[in-house]
Each structure stands twice: as C-alpha cells, then as structure tokens.
Short mmCIF file of C-alpha atoms and ligand atoms in Angstrom, two decimals:
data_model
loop_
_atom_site.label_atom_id
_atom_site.label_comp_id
_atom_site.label_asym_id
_atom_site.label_seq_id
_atom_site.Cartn_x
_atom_site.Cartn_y
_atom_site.Cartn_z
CA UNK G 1 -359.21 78.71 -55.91
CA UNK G 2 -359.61 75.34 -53.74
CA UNK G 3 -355.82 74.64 -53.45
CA UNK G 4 -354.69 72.72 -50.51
CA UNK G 5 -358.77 72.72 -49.44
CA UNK G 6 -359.76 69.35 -47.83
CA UNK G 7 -363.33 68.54 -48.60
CA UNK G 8 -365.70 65.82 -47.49
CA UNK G 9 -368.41 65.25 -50.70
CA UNK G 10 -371.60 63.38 -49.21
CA UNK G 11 -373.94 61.80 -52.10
CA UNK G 12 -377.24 60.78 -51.13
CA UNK G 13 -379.83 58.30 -53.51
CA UNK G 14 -381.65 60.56 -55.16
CA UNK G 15 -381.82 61.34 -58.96
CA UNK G 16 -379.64 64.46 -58.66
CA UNK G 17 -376.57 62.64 -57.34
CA UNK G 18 -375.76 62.58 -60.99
CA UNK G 19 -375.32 66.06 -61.29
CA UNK G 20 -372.86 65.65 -57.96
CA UNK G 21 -370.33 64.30 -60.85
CA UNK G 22 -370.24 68.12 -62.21
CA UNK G 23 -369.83 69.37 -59.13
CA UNK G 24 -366.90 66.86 -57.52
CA UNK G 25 -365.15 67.49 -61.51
CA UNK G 26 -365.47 71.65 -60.06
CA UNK G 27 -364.15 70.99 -57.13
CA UNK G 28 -361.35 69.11 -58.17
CA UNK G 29 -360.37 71.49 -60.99
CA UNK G 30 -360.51 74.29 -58.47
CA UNK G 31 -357.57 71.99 -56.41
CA UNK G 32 -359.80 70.71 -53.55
CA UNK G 33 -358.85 67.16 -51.96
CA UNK G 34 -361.87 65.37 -52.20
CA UNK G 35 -363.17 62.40 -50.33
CA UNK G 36 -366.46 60.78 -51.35
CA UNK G 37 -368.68 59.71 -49.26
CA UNK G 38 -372.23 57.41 -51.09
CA UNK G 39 -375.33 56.21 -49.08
CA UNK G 40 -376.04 52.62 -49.81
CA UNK G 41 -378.92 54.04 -52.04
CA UNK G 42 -376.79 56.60 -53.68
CA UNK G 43 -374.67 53.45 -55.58
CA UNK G 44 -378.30 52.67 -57.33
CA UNK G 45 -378.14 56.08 -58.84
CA UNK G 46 -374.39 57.12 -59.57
CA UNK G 47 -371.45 54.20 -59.34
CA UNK G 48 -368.78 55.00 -57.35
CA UNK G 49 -365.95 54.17 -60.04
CA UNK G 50 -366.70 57.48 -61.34
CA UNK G 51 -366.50 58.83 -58.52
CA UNK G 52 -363.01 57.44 -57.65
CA UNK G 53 -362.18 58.01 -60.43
CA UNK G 54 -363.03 61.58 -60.73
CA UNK G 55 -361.80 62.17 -57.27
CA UNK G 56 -358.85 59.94 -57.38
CA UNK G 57 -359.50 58.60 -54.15
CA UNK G 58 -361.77 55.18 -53.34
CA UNK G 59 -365.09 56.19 -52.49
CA UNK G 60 -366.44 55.41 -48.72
CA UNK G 61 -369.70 54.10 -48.38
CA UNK G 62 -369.50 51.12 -45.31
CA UNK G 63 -367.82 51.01 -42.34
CA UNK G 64 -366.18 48.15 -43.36
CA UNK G 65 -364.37 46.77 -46.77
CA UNK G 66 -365.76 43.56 -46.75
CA UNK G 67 -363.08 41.24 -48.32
CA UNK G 68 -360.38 43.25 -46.31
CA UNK G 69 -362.08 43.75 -43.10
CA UNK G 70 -360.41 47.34 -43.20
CA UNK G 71 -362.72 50.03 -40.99
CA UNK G 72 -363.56 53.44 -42.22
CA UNK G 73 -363.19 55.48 -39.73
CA UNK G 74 -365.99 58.49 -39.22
CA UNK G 75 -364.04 60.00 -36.94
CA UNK G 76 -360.79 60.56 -38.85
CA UNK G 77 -362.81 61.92 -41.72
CA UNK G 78 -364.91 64.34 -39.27
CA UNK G 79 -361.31 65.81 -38.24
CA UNK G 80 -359.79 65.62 -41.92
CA UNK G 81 -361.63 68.14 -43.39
CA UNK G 82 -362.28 71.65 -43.80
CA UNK G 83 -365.57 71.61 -45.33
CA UNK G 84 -368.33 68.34 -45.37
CA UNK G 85 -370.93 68.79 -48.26
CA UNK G 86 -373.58 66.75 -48.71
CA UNK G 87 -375.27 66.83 -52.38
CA UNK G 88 -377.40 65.50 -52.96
CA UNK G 89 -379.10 65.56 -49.14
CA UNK G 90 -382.55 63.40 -49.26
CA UNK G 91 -385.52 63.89 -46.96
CA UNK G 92 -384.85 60.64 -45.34
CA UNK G 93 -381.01 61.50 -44.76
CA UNK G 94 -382.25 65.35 -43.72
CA UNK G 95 -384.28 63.73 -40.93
CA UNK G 96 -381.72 61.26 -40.07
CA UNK G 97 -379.22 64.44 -39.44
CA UNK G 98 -381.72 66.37 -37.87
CA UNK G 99 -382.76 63.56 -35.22
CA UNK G 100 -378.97 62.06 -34.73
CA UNK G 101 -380.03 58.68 -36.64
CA UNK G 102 -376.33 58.15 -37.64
CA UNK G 103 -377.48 54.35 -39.29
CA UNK G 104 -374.81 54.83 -42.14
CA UNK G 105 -370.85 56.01 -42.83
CA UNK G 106 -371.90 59.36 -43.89
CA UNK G 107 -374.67 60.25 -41.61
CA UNK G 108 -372.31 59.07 -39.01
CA UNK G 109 -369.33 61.18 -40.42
CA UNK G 110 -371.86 64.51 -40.13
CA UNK G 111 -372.46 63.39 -36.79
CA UNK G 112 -368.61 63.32 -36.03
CA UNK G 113 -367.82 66.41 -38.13
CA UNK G 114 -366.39 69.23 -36.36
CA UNK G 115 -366.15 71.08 -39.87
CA UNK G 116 -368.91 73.35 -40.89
CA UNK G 117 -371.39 71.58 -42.83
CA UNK G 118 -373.43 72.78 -46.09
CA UNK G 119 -376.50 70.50 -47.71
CA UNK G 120 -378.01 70.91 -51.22
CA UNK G 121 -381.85 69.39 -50.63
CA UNK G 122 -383.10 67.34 -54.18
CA UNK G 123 -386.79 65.89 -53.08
CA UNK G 124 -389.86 65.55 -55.05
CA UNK G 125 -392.23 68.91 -54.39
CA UNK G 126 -394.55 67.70 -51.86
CA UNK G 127 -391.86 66.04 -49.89
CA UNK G 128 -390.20 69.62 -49.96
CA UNK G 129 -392.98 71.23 -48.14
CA UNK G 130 -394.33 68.77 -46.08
CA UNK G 131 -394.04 69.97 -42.48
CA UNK G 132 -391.80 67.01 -41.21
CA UNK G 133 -388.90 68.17 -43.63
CA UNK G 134 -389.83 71.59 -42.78
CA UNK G 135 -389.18 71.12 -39.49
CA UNK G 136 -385.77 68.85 -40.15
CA UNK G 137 -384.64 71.57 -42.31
CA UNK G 138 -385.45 74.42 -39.24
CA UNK G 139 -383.79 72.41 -36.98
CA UNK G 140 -380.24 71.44 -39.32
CA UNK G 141 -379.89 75.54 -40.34
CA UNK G 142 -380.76 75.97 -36.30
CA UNK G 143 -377.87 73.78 -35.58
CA UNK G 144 -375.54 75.77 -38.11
CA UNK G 145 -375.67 73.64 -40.68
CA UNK G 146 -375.19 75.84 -43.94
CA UNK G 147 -378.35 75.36 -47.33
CA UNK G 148 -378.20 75.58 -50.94
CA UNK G 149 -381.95 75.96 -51.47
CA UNK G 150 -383.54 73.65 -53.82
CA UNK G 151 -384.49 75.55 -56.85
CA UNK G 152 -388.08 74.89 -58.20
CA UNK G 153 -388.65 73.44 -62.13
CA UNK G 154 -389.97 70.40 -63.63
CA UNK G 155 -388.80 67.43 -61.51
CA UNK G 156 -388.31 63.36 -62.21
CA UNK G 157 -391.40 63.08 -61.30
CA UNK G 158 -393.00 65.16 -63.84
CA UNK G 159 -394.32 67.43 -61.75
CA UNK G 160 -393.66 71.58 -60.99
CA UNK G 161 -392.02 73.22 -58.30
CA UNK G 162 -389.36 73.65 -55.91
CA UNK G 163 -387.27 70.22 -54.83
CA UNK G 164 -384.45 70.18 -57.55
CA UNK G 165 -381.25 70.01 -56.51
CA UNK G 166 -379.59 73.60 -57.30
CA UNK G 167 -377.07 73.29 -60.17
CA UNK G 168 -373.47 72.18 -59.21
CA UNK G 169 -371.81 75.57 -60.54
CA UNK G 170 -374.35 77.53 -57.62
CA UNK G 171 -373.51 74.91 -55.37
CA UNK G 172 -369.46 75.97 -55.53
CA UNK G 173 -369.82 79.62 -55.84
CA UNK G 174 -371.61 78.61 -52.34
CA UNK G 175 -368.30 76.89 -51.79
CA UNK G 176 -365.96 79.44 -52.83
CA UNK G 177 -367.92 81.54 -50.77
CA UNK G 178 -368.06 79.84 -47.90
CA UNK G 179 -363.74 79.29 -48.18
CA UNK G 180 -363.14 82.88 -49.95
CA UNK G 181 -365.40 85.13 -47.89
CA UNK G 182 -363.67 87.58 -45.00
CA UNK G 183 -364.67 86.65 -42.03
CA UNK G 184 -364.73 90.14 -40.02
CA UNK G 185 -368.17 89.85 -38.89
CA UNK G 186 -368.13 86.32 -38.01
CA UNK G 187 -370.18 85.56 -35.11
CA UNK G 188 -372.27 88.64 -35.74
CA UNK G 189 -376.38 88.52 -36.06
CA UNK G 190 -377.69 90.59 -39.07
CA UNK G 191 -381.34 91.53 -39.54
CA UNK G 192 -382.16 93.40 -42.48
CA UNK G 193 -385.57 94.17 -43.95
CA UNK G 194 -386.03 94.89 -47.66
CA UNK G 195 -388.55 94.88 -50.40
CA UNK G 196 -392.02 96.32 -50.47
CA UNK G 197 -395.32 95.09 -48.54
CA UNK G 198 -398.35 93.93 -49.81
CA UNK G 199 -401.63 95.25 -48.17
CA UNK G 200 -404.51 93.45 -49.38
CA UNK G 201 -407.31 95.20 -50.62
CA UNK G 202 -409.14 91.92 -51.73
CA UNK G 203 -408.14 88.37 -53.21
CA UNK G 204 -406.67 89.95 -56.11
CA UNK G 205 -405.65 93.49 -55.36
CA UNK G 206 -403.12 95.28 -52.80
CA UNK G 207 -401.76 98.67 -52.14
CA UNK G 208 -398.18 98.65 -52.25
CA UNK G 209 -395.24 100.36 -53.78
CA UNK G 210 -392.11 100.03 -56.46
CA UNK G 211 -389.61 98.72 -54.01
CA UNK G 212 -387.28 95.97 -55.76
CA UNK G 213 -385.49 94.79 -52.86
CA UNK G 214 -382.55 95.39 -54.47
CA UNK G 215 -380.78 97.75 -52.15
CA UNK G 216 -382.04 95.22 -49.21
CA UNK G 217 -380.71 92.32 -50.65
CA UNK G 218 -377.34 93.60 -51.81
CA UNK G 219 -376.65 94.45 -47.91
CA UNK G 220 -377.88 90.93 -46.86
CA UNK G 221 -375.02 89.68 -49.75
CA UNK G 222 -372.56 92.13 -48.55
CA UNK G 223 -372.90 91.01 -44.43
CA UNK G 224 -373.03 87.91 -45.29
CA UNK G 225 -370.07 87.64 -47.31
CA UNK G 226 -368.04 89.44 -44.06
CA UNK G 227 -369.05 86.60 -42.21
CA UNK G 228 -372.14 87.43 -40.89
CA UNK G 229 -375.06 85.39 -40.06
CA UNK G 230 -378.16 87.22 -41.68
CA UNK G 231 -381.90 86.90 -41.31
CA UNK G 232 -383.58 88.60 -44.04
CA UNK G 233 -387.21 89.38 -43.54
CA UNK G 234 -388.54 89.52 -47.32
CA UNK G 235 -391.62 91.60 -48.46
CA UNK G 236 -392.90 90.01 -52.49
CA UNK G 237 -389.65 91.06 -54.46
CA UNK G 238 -389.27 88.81 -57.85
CA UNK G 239 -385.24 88.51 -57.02
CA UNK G 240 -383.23 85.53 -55.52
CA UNK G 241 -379.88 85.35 -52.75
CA UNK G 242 -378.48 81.91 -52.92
CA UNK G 243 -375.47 83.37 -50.07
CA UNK G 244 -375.61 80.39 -47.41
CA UNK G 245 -375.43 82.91 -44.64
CA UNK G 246 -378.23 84.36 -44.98
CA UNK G 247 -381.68 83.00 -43.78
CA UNK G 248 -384.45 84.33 -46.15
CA UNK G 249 -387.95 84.69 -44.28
CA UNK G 250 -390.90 85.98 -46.89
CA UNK G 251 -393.66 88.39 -45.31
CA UNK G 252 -396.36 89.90 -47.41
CA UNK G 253 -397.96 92.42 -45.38
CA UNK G 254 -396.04 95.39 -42.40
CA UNK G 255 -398.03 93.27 -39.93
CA UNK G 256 -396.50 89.70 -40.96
CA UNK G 257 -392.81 91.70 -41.46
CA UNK G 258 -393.01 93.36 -38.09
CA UNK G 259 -393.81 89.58 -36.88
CA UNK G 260 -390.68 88.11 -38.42
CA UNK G 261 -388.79 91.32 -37.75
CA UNK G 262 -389.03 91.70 -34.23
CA UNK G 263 -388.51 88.06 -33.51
CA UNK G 264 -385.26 88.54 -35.20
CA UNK G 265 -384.40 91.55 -33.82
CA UNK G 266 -383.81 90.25 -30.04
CA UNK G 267 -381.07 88.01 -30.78
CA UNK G 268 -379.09 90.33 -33.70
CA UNK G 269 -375.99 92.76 -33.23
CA UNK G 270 -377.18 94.82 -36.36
CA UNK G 271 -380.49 95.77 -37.69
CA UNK G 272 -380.32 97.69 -40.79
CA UNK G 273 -384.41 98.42 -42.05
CA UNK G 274 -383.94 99.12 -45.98
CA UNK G 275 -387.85 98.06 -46.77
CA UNK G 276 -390.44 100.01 -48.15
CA UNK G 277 -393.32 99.32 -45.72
CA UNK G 278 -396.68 100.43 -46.46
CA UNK G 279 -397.71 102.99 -43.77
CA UNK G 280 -401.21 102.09 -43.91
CA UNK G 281 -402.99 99.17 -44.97
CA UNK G 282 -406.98 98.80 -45.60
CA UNK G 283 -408.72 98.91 -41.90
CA UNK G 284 -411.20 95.74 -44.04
CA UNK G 285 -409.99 93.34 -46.72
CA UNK G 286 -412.56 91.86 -48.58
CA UNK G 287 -412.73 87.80 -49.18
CA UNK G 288 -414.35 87.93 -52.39
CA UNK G 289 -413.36 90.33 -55.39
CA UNK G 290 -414.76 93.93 -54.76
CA UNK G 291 -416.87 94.19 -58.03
CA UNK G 292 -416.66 97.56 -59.68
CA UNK G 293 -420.22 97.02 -61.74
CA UNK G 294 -422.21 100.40 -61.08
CA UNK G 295 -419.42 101.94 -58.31
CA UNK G 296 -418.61 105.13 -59.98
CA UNK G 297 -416.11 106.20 -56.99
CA UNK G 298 -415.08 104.01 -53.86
CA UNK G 299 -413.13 105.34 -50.67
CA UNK G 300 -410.99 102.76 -48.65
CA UNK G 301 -410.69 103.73 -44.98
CA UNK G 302 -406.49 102.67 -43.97
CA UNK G 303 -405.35 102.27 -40.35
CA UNK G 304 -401.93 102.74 -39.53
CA UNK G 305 -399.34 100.06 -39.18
CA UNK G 306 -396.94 99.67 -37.02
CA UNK G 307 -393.59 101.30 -37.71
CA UNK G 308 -391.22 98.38 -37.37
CA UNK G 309 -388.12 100.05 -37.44
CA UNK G 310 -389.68 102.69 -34.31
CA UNK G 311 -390.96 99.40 -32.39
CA UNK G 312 -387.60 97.49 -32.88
CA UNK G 313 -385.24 100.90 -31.80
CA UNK G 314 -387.79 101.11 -28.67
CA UNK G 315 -386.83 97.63 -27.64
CA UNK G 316 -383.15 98.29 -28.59
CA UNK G 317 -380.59 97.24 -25.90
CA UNK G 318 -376.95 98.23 -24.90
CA UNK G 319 -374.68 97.50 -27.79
CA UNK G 320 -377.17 96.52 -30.87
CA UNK G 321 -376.36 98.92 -33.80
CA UNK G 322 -380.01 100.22 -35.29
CA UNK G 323 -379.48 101.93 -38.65
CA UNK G 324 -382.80 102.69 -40.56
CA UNK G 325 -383.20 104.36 -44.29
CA UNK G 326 -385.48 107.76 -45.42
CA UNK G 327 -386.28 107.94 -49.20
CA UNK G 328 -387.23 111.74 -49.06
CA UNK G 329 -388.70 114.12 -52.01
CA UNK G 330 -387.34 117.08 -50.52
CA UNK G 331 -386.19 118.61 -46.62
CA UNK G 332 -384.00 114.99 -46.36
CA UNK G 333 -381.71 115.74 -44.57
CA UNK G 334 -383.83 117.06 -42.05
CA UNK G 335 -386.29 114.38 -42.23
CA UNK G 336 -383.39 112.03 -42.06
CA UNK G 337 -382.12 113.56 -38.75
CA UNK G 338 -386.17 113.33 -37.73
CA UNK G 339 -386.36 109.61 -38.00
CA UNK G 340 -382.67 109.00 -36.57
CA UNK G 341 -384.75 110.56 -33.30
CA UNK G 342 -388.00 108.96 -33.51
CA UNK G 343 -386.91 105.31 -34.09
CA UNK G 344 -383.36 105.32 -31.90
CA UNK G 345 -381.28 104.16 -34.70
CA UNK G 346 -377.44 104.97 -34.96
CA UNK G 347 -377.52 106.24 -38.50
CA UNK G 348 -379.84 106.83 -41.43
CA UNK G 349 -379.03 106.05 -44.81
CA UNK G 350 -380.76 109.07 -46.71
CA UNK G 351 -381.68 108.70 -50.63
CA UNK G 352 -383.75 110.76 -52.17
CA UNK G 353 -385.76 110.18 -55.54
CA UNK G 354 -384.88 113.91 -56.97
CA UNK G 355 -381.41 112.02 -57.63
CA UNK G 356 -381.72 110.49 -60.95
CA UNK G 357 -380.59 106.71 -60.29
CA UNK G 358 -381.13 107.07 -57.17
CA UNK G 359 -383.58 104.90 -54.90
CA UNK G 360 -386.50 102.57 -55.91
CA UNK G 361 -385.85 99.61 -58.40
CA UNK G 362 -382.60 100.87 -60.21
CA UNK G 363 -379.46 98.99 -59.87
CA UNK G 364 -377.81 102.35 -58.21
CA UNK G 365 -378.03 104.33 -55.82
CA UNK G 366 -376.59 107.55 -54.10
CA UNK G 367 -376.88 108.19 -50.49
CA UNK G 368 -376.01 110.15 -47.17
CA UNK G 369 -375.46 108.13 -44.32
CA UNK G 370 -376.21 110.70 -41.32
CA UNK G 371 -375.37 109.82 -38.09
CA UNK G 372 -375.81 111.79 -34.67
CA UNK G 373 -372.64 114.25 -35.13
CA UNK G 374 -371.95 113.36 -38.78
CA UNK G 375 -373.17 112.75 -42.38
CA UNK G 376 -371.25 111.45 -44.96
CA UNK G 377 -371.85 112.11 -48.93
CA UNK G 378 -371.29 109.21 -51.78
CA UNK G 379 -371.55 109.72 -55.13
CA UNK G 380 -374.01 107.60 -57.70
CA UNK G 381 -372.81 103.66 -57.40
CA UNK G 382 -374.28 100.36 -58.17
CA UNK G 383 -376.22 99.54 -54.73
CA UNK G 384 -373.55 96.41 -54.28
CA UNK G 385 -371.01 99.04 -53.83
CA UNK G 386 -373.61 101.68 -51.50
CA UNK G 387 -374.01 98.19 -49.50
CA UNK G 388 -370.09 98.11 -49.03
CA UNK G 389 -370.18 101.39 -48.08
CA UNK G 390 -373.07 101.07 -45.56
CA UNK G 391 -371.53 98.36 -43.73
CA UNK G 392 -367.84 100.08 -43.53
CA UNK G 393 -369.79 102.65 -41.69
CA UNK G 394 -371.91 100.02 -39.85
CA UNK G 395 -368.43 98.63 -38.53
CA UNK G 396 -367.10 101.93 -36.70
CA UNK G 397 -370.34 101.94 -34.38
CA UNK G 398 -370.01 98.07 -33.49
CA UNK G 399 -368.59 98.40 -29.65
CA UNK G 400 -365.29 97.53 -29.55
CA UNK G 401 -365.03 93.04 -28.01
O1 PMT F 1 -385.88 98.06 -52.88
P1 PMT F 1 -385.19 98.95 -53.89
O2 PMT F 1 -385.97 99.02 -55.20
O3 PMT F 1 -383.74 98.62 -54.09
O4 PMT F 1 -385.26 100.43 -53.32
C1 PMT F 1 -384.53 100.75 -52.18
C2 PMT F 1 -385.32 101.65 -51.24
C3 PMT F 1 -385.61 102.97 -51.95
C4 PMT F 1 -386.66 100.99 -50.86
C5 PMT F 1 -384.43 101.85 -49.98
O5 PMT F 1 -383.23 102.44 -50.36
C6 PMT F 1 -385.13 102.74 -48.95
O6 PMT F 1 -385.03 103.94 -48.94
N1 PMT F 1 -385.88 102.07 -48.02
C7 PMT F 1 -386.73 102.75 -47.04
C8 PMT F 1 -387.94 103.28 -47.70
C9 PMT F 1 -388.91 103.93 -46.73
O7 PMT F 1 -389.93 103.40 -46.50
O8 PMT F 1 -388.46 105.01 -46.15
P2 PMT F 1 -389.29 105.82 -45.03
O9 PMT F 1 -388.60 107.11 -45.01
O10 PMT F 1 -390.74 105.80 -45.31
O11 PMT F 1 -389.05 104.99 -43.71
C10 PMT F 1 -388.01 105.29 -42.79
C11 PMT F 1 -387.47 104.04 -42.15
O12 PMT F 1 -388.45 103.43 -41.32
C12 PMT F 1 -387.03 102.98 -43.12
O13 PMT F 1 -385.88 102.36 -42.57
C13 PMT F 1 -388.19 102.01 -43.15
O14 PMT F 1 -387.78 100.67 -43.44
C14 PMT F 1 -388.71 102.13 -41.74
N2 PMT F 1 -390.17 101.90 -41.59
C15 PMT F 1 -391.05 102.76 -42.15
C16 PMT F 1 -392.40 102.58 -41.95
C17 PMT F 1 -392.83 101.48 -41.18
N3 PMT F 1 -394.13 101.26 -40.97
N4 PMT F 1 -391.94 100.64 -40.66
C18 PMT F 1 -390.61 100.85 -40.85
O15 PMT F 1 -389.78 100.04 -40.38
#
C-alpha cells in the first residue's frame, strides 16, 4: 500500500510516543521507507534501538554523532521524503513549529521540509485547550500543515478529555489517505454545512430537528478524499470525520453557523449547504430553567433567522459553484426549482421524506439533483455513494482552468 513511499516519522517526549512503535511497525509492513526522527525528550520515553530496529535504519535525533563527528543533515531529509509525520507532536514542539523555533534536528527538518506535513497532538487536557496551543494549532493547519485530532479518554494524568494521541491504525488510514486519495480537486476550497441547529429555549432546552449530519459529512469525506481542502461548519451531530482535509468548525445555533459559514464562504470554490437549519429560533432565551409549576399552556414568540445559504448565494461571485439541498413533503420539485431562484445556487439536491430511506438520519438516501435546464434521478443508495454522485455533478459546473 506504502511501497516505494519515503516517509519522515517525527517522535516527540510525550507518553504516547510508545504507541508511535505500532504505528512505524504499520508503516513498514505497508512498504514505506522510514526514517526516524526523536526529540532529545522523546529518548526518555521510547529508546531508539527499537526504533532502528523496527525501521531498520539508525534513528536521528542530533545534528551531530558525537564520537564520529558525522552531521545530520535537515536539509537532505526535508528533500528525501514524500511525507514528514510527526507523532507524537507536544505542545512545546507545536509552538516551536508554529513560531519557527527550529532548536532541535526535527523541528529543524519541519522547518526545511518541502513535503507536506501531518501532526498527531498527545497533551494533557488543559494543555489541549489552552488558548496558546489553540492558537499554535490555528496557525500550523493555516500554514497547511495536515491534523490527526487528539481523541478525548482517560489520560496519564488521570484525568478526562480530549489530548490523547489518536490510535496509530487512524493515524495511517490518515496516511493511506493522504498517499491513496485522487487528487482532482486539489487546490479547491470546499464549504459544506451539515447537521441540525440548536435554538435555545433555556439552559436546558432547544428547538431543533432530527438531522444526523450524515449526508453533510459523507460529502465533506467524499471532497476531501478528491483532494479538496474542506471547511465544515458543524451544527451538534454525535458523529466524527478524522479525513485530514477537512477543517471541522462546531456551531450550535443558524446565527453562530451563518458566522462560520459566511467567513468561509469568501475564500471557497464550492459551497454545498446540506444542514438542517432551524428557520426560527426563540425571539428570548431564558438564563434560568423556564419552570412549568402552574403553566398550563405557554406560547414562544420565534424571529426569523437568517437563511445562510440565500445570504451566501447573494454574495456569490464569478466562478464559485453554490449548490443548496430541499427536503420537501410534497410539490419538490417545484419547491426545489423555487429555492435554486431565491438563493442563486447552481443546483439543488432534492430529497424528499415520502421516500422511505430517504433523508433525515438514515444511512441512505435518494435524490434529484435539479439544476437550471436539467434534473437528474438516482435511485435509493447509502449517502457515501449520493455524496459521489453529488460531487460528479458538482465537477461539470466548476469553470473550466
Ligand atoms: O443530516 P442527515 O440526517 O444525514 O439528513 C440529511 C438532510 C435531510 C438534513 C439533508 O439531506 C437535507 O436535505 N438538508 C437540507 C435540509 C433543509 O433544511 O432543507 P430546506 O429545504 O429547509 O432548506 C433549503 C436549503 O437552504 C438547504 O440547503 C439549507 O441548508 C438552506 N438553508 C435553509 C434555511 C436557512 N435558514 N439557512 C439555510 O442555509
């Protein structure tokens, strides 16, 4: 799967680097040529005779071999490869990459790397979220660099949440991915919205509705494995995308989506808006719990939110490809043509919930994808393939480069 693959393997000190063994023993079995590369403080955790070993190559960790005097050179190993992975990546080495603090070999080979570069963060919770790594971690995936997000569980320390390193087998299907994937929409800017919203009623209650996020998500997986760099603007969904090219943003209410979306949407090629947003949302949400003791009835006045996919196609400029869905009870493909209209987007991708499998939460889905002068039919398939399908239609209104 790997053969004839050239791979730089960076190991930071951090309790996870033992789970890097696993990962260098994939990578190895899949026929990659793999060069180590150990922070000072990694050697504390892992030694590096396993990792020569494993990798059947000596591991690099100085610039120099002290009782030869031979020099390691950064730069060759920047040019040598095809992919530079670094796994575990600290907080300290993060901020080191992100501010150009090249004080060791391999923070000094990423700096001379002209491969693309992927990092699998391991860091105790708090560290995770404090705003300084935050901000490192903005400013590495702003810079291209490629993430396998942490995954959250019960860490060394003892405590819960997210910071542990994501398990070696995720971290090569990223690889295989990232080696395996076509590349047809490379250089291409995807923004896709999926999922429900939230509008809060109170601290503890919302109106929303049963959107998954499946369909959503399964285009963000299908752009990005064409290449394509995706943003994907989140409402709550309770499922995961661990595809490096895509850049997860969570919203919970239209307003915060319509936010996220429309500062995505000036930079992208594509826009495709497969969420569920709530079309009103309480004109007052309470702070405290509404208490229901001697309220027989209650009305809740709702203002109107803003239509994100309408606000987006109004600000749409020469070339961007707009393509917005209609989930329809009946009349869709009239109301389909409707919205193609009102929001300025080049198709609409029509399901409607009187076809059993069809639409909300399911795993399939069967849709119409209507465009100005045409509209194509698709039987029942699992959404994966209706995402395929989207996207080969997508593809015919890109302008021709
Ligand atoms: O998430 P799943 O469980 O997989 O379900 C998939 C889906 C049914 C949610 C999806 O296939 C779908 O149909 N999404 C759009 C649902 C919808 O809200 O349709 P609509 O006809 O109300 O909206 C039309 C279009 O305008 C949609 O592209 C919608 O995202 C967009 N819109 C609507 C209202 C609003 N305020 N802002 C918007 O952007």
């Amino acid at each position: 799967m790997l053969q004839g693959k050239k791979i730089v393997l960076g190991i930071c000190g951090g309790i996870a680097a033992y789970k890097t063994v696993s990962l260098l023993r994939l990578l190895v079995k899949a026929g990659a040529e793999v060069q180590v590369v150990m922070t000072p403080a990694a050697k504390e955790f892992i030694t590096p005779v396993t990792l020569s070993s494993l990798s059947r190559k000596p591991v690099v960790s100085e610039f120099f071999t002290a009782n030869t005097g031979e020099w390691h050179s950064h730069v060759d190993l920047g040019l040598w490869a095809d992919l530079m992975v670094i796994a575990p990546a600290t907080a300290s080495t993060i901020g080191k990459m992100a501010n150009g603090i090249a004080d060791n070999m391999l923070v000094t080979t990423y700096l001379s790397a002209r491969e693309p570069v992927m990092i699998a963060p391991a860091m105790d919770f708090d560290m995770y979220l404090h705003p300084t790594t935050r901000r490192n971690l903005a400013t590495l995936q702003a810079d291209g660099v490629m993430m396998v997000e942490a995954e959250a569980g019960e860490l060394a320390s003892g405590l819960q949440g997210k910071g542990r390193m994501a398990e070696p087998e995720v971290i090569f299907d990223h690889i295989l991915h990232f080696f395996n994937d076509s590349k047809e929409l490379a250089g291409k800017k995807v923004l896709i919205t999926a999922g429900p919203t939230h509008e809060r009623l109170d601290p503890v209650r919302f109106i929303g509705n049963y959107s998954s996020g499946k369909m959503g998500y399964a285009l963000a997986e299908e752009f990005a494995s064409r290449g394509a760099e995706v943003t994907l603007v989140s409402g709550p969904v309770s499922i995961s995308t661990s595809h490096a090219g895509i850049k997860r943003v969570d919203v919970g209410s239209a307003l915060e989506m319509d936010a996220a979306a429309r500062s995505a949407f000036a930079d992208c090629d594509i826009a495709v808006f497969a969420a569920a947003v709530a079309d009103y949302r309480p004109a007052m949400a309470a702070d405290a719990k509404i208490k229901r003791e001697g309220v027989e009835t209650m009305d809740i006045r709702l203002v109107r939110n803003p239509d994100i996919a309408a606000g987006c196609g109004a600000l749409k400029r020469e070339g961007q490809v707009t393509v917005g869905f209609a989930l329809e009870t009946d009349d869709g493909v009239k109301a389909a043509k409707a919205k193609l209209r009102n929001k300025n987007l080049d198709m609409v991708v029509l399901n409607t919930l009187k076809d059993a499998g069809a639409g909300f939460a399911c795993d399939t889905n069967k849709v119409t994808i209507i465009s100005k002068n045409d509209a194509k039919s698709f039987p029942l398939k699992p959404k994966k393939e209706v995402a395929s399908d989207i996207v080969n239609e997508i593809l015919h209104c890109l302008p021709n480069e």
